[in-house]
mmCIF file of C-alpha atoms in Angstrom:
data_model
loop_
_atom_site.group_PDB
_atom_site.id
_atom_site.type_symbol
_atom_site.label_atom_id
_atom_site.label_comp_id
_atom_site.label_asym_id
_atom_site.label_seq_id
_atom_site.Cartn_x
_atom_site.Cartn_y
_atom_site.Cartn_z
ATOM 1 C CA MET B 1 0.000 0.000 0.000
ATOM 2 C CA ARG B 2 2.821 2.389 0.876
ATOM 3 C CA LYS B 3 4.447 1.686 -2.466
ATOM 4 C CA LEU B 4 1.211 2.522 -4.294
ATOM 5 C CA VAL B 5 0.837 5.790 -2.389
ATOM 6 C CA LEU B 6 4.450 6.686 -3.159
ATOM 7 C CA ILE B 7 4.000 5.905 -6.870
ATOM 8 C CA LEU B 8 0.800 7.958 -7.022
ATOM 9 C CA PHE B 9 2.532 10.841 -5.244
ATOM 10 C CA ILE B 10 5.420 10.769 -7.748
ATOM 11 C CA VAL B 11 3.057 10.638 -10.741
ATOM 12 C CA ILE B 12 0.819 13.429 -9.439
ATOM 13 C CA THR B 13 3.699 15.734 -8.518
ATOM 14 C CA SER B 14 5.391 15.047 -11.850
ATOM 15 C CA ILE B 15 2.261 15.970 -13.774
ATOM 16 C CA LYS B 16 1.645 19.012 -11.595
ATOM 17 C CA GLY B 17 5.265 20.125 -11.956
ATOM 18 C CA PHE B 18 5.179 19.761 -15.714
ATOM 19 C CA ALA B 19 2.072 21.924 -15.951
ATOM 20 C CA GLN B 20 3.801 24.504 -13.762
ATOM 21 C CA ASN B 21 6.575 24.676 -16.359
ATOM 22 C CA GLN B 22 4.173 26.218 -18.822
ATOM 23 C CA TYR B 23 2.668 29.652 -18.844
ATOM 24 C CA LEU B 24 -1.044 28.862 -18.725
ATOM 25 C CA LYS B 25 -4.174 30.822 -17.951
ATOM 26 C CA ASN B 26 -6.915 28.546 -16.652
ATOM 27 C CA GLY B 27 -5.088 25.602 -18.215
ATOM 28 C CA VAL B 28 -4.971 27.249 -21.664
ATOM 29 C CA ALA B 29 -1.664 27.838 -23.452
ATOM 30 C CA LEU B 30 -0.838 31.021 -25.352
ATOM 31 C CA GLN B 31 -3.816 32.780 -23.777
ATOM 32 C CA GLY B 32 -5.980 31.039 -26.359
ATOM 33 C CA TYR B 33 -3.980 32.115 -29.412
ATOM 34 C CA ASP B 34 -3.436 29.642 -32.254
ATOM 35 C CA PRO B 35 0.164 28.300 -32.179
ATOM 36 C CA VAL B 36 0.031 27.220 -35.836
ATOM 37 C CA ALA B 37 -1.100 30.658 -37.038
ATOM 38 C CA TYR B 38 2.186 32.171 -35.844
ATOM 39 C CA PHE B 39 3.927 30.015 -38.456
ATOM 40 C CA GLU B 40 1.303 29.915 -41.202
ATOM 41 C CA SER B 41 -0.051 33.494 -41.014
ATOM 42 C CA LYS B 42 3.017 35.159 -39.458
ATOM 43 C CA LYS B 43 0.773 36.860 -36.906
ATOM 44 C CA ALA B 44 -0.950 36.248 -33.602
ATOM 45 C CA VAL B 45 -4.453 34.910 -34.272
ATOM 46 C CA GLN B 46 -6.968 34.249 -31.517
ATOM 47 C CA GLY B 47 -7.986 30.608 -31.418
ATOM 48 C CA ASN B 48 -11.524 29.296 -31.192
ATOM 49 C CA PRO B 49 -12.325 27.044 -28.199
ATOM 50 C CA GLN B 50 -14.328 24.872 -30.623
ATOM 51 C CA PHE B 51 -11.017 23.746 -32.172
ATOM 52 C CA ASN B 52 -8.916 22.567 -29.239
ATOM 53 C CA THR B 53 -6.599 19.818 -28.160
ATOM 54 C CA LYS B 54 -4.630 18.928 -25.064
ATOM 55 C CA TYR B 55 -0.869 18.629 -25.278
ATOM 56 C CA ASN B 56 1.559 18.303 -22.339
ATOM 57 C CA GLU B 57 -1.196 19.051 -19.838
ATOM 58 C CA ALA B 58 -2.148 22.298 -21.607
ATOM 59 C CA VAL B 59 -5.147 23.080 -23.775
ATOM 60 C CA TYR B 60 -4.411 24.749 -27.109
ATOM 61 C CA PHE B 61 -6.996 26.612 -29.187
ATOM 62 C CA PHE B 62 -6.849 26.905 -32.968
ATOM 63 C CA SER B 63 -8.475 29.233 -35.458
ATOM 64 C CA SER B 64 -9.433 26.320 -37.735
ATOM 65 C CA GLU B 65 -9.686 22.547 -37.901
ATOM 66 C CA LYS B 66 -6.854 22.625 -40.457
ATOM 67 C CA ASN B 67 -4.497 24.306 -37.960
ATOM 68 C CA LYS B 68 -5.509 21.884 -35.236
ATOM 69 C CA ASN B 69 -4.662 18.962 -37.524
ATOM 70 C CA LEU B 70 -1.290 20.482 -38.430
ATOM 71 C CA PHE B 71 -0.521 20.822 -34.726
ATOM 72 C CA LEU B 72 -1.545 17.229 -34.005
ATOM 73 C CA LYS B 73 0.889 15.951 -36.650
ATOM 74 C CA THR B 74 3.930 17.712 -35.119
ATOM 75 C CA PRO B 75 3.056 19.458 -31.854
ATOM 76 C CA ASP B 76 6.703 20.042 -30.873
ATOM 77 C CA LYS B 77 7.150 22.133 -34.004
ATOM 78 C CA TYR B 78 4.377 24.546 -33.012
ATOM 79 C CA ALA B 79 4.474 24.572 -29.200
ATOM 80 C CA PRO B 80 6.186 27.673 -27.781
ATOM 81 C CA GLN B 81 9.713 27.466 -26.436
ATOM 82 C CA TYR B 82 10.271 27.553 -22.666
ATOM 83 C CA GLY B 83 6.690 26.520 -21.966
ATOM 84 C CA GLY B 84 5.399 29.824 -23.307
ATOM 85 C CA PHE B 85 7.315 31.891 -20.748
ATOM 86 C CA CYS B 86 9.188 34.998 -21.855
ATOM 87 C CA ALA B 87 12.337 34.036 -23.786
ATOM 88 C CA TYR B 88 14.144 37.140 -22.527
ATOM 89 C CA GLY B 89 13.121 36.347 -18.953
ATOM 90 C CA VAL B 90 14.350 32.763 -19.222
ATOM 91 C CA SER B 91 17.657 34.100 -20.580
ATOM 92 C CA GLU B 92 17.815 36.161 -17.370
ATOM 93 C CA ASN B 93 17.064 32.997 -15.345
ATOM 94 C CA HIS B 94 13.430 33.625 -14.390
ATOM 95 C CA MET B 95 9.963 32.794 -15.674
ATOM 96 C CA SER B 96 7.826 35.728 -16.766
ATOM 97 C CA PRO B 97 4.380 35.859 -18.362
ATOM 98 C CA THR B 98 4.037 36.730 -22.030
ATOM 99 C CA ASP B 99 2.006 38.812 -24.439
ATOM 100 C CA PRO B 100 0.848 36.693 -27.410
ATOM 101 C CA GLN B 101 1.467 39.689 -29.693
ATOM 102 C CA ALA B 102 5.158 39.837 -28.677
ATOM 103 C CA PHE B 103 6.425 36.840 -30.624
ATOM 104 C CA THR B 104 9.261 35.827 -32.912
ATOM 105 C CA ILE B 105 9.684 32.814 -35.170
ATOM 106 C CA PHE B 106 13.392 32.010 -35.359
ATOM 107 C CA ASN B 107 14.888 28.789 -36.739
ATOM 108 C CA ASP B 108 11.360 27.356 -36.989
ATOM 109 C CA LYS B 109 10.685 27.855 -33.281
ATOM 110 C CA LEU B 110 8.144 30.101 -31.552
ATOM 111 C CA TYR B 111 9.516 32.483 -28.913
ATOM 112 C CA LEU B 112 7.335 34.778 -26.822
ATOM 113 C CA ASN B 113 8.218 37.826 -24.788
ATOM 114 C CA TYR B 114 6.727 39.711 -21.863
ATOM 115 C CA ASN B 115 5.687 42.622 -24.093
ATOM 116 C CA LEU B 116 6.725 44.386 -27.291
ATOM 117 C CA GLU B 117 9.390 46.485 -25.527
ATOM 118 C CA VAL B 118 11.060 43.403 -24.051
ATOM 119 C CA ARG B 119 10.825 41.777 -27.487
ATOM 120 C CA LYS B 120 12.879 44.661 -28.931
ATOM 121 C CA MET B 121 15.601 44.063 -26.325
ATOM 122 C CA TRP B 122 15.504 40.306 -26.959
ATOM 123 C CA LEU B 123 15.793 40.769 -30.736
ATOM 124 C CA LYS B 124 18.997 42.812 -30.378
ATOM 125 C CA ASP B 125 20.908 39.678 -29.381
ATOM 126 C CA LYS B 126 18.454 36.811 -29.775
ATOM 127 C CA GLU B 127 20.991 34.113 -30.612
ATOM 128 C CA ALA B 128 23.019 34.737 -27.453
ATOM 129 C CA ARG B 129 19.774 35.081 -25.469
ATOM 130 C CA ILE B 130 18.559 31.738 -26.824
ATOM 131 C CA GLN B 131 21.817 30.059 -25.779
ATOM 132 C CA LYS B 132 21.480 31.488 -22.259
ATOM 133 C CA ALA B 133 17.800 30.613 -22.099
ATOM 134 C CA ASN B 134 18.404 27.035 -23.258
ATOM 135 C CA GLN B 135 20.961 26.613 -20.487
ATOM 136 C CA ASN B 136 18.784 28.281 -17.827
ATOM 137 C CA TRP B 137 15.633 26.406 -18.853
ATOM 138 C CA LYS B 138 17.162 23.089 -17.794
ATOM 139 C CA ASN B 139 17.212 24.279 -14.167
ATOM 140 C CA LEU B 140 14.116 26.501 -14.235
ATOM 141 C CA LYS B 141 11.795 23.740 -15.354
ATOM 142 C CA LYS B 142 12.806 21.409 -12.508
#
């Protein structure tokens, strides 16, 4: 019985911890914006709750069934880096919320920032910031 309780505790805390490593509002990623639209339309497009799926304990909304299906084929391609937290913030070793309008697609990856001003700072040296953020993210997501 103790073993079962311990296993359940580990599973529950693992799931809870993973969800905490994503910037979510009421369990929804990207504040309801369509992750595929960033790539396909090159802009932030509000998703429709009618077209949704769950991925890594987060709910994603899409603006169309087509975008939802694209996401389902390769979710890692479309999911935001650093769990949707601010890329600049992660490069500074902390997790900050993001504005869905403050985004960048770089090397086929979606990066979000706290706001448009922070995005400007991040863009000045994004490659170095990405290297720092990749290193920091390993410890931040634990």
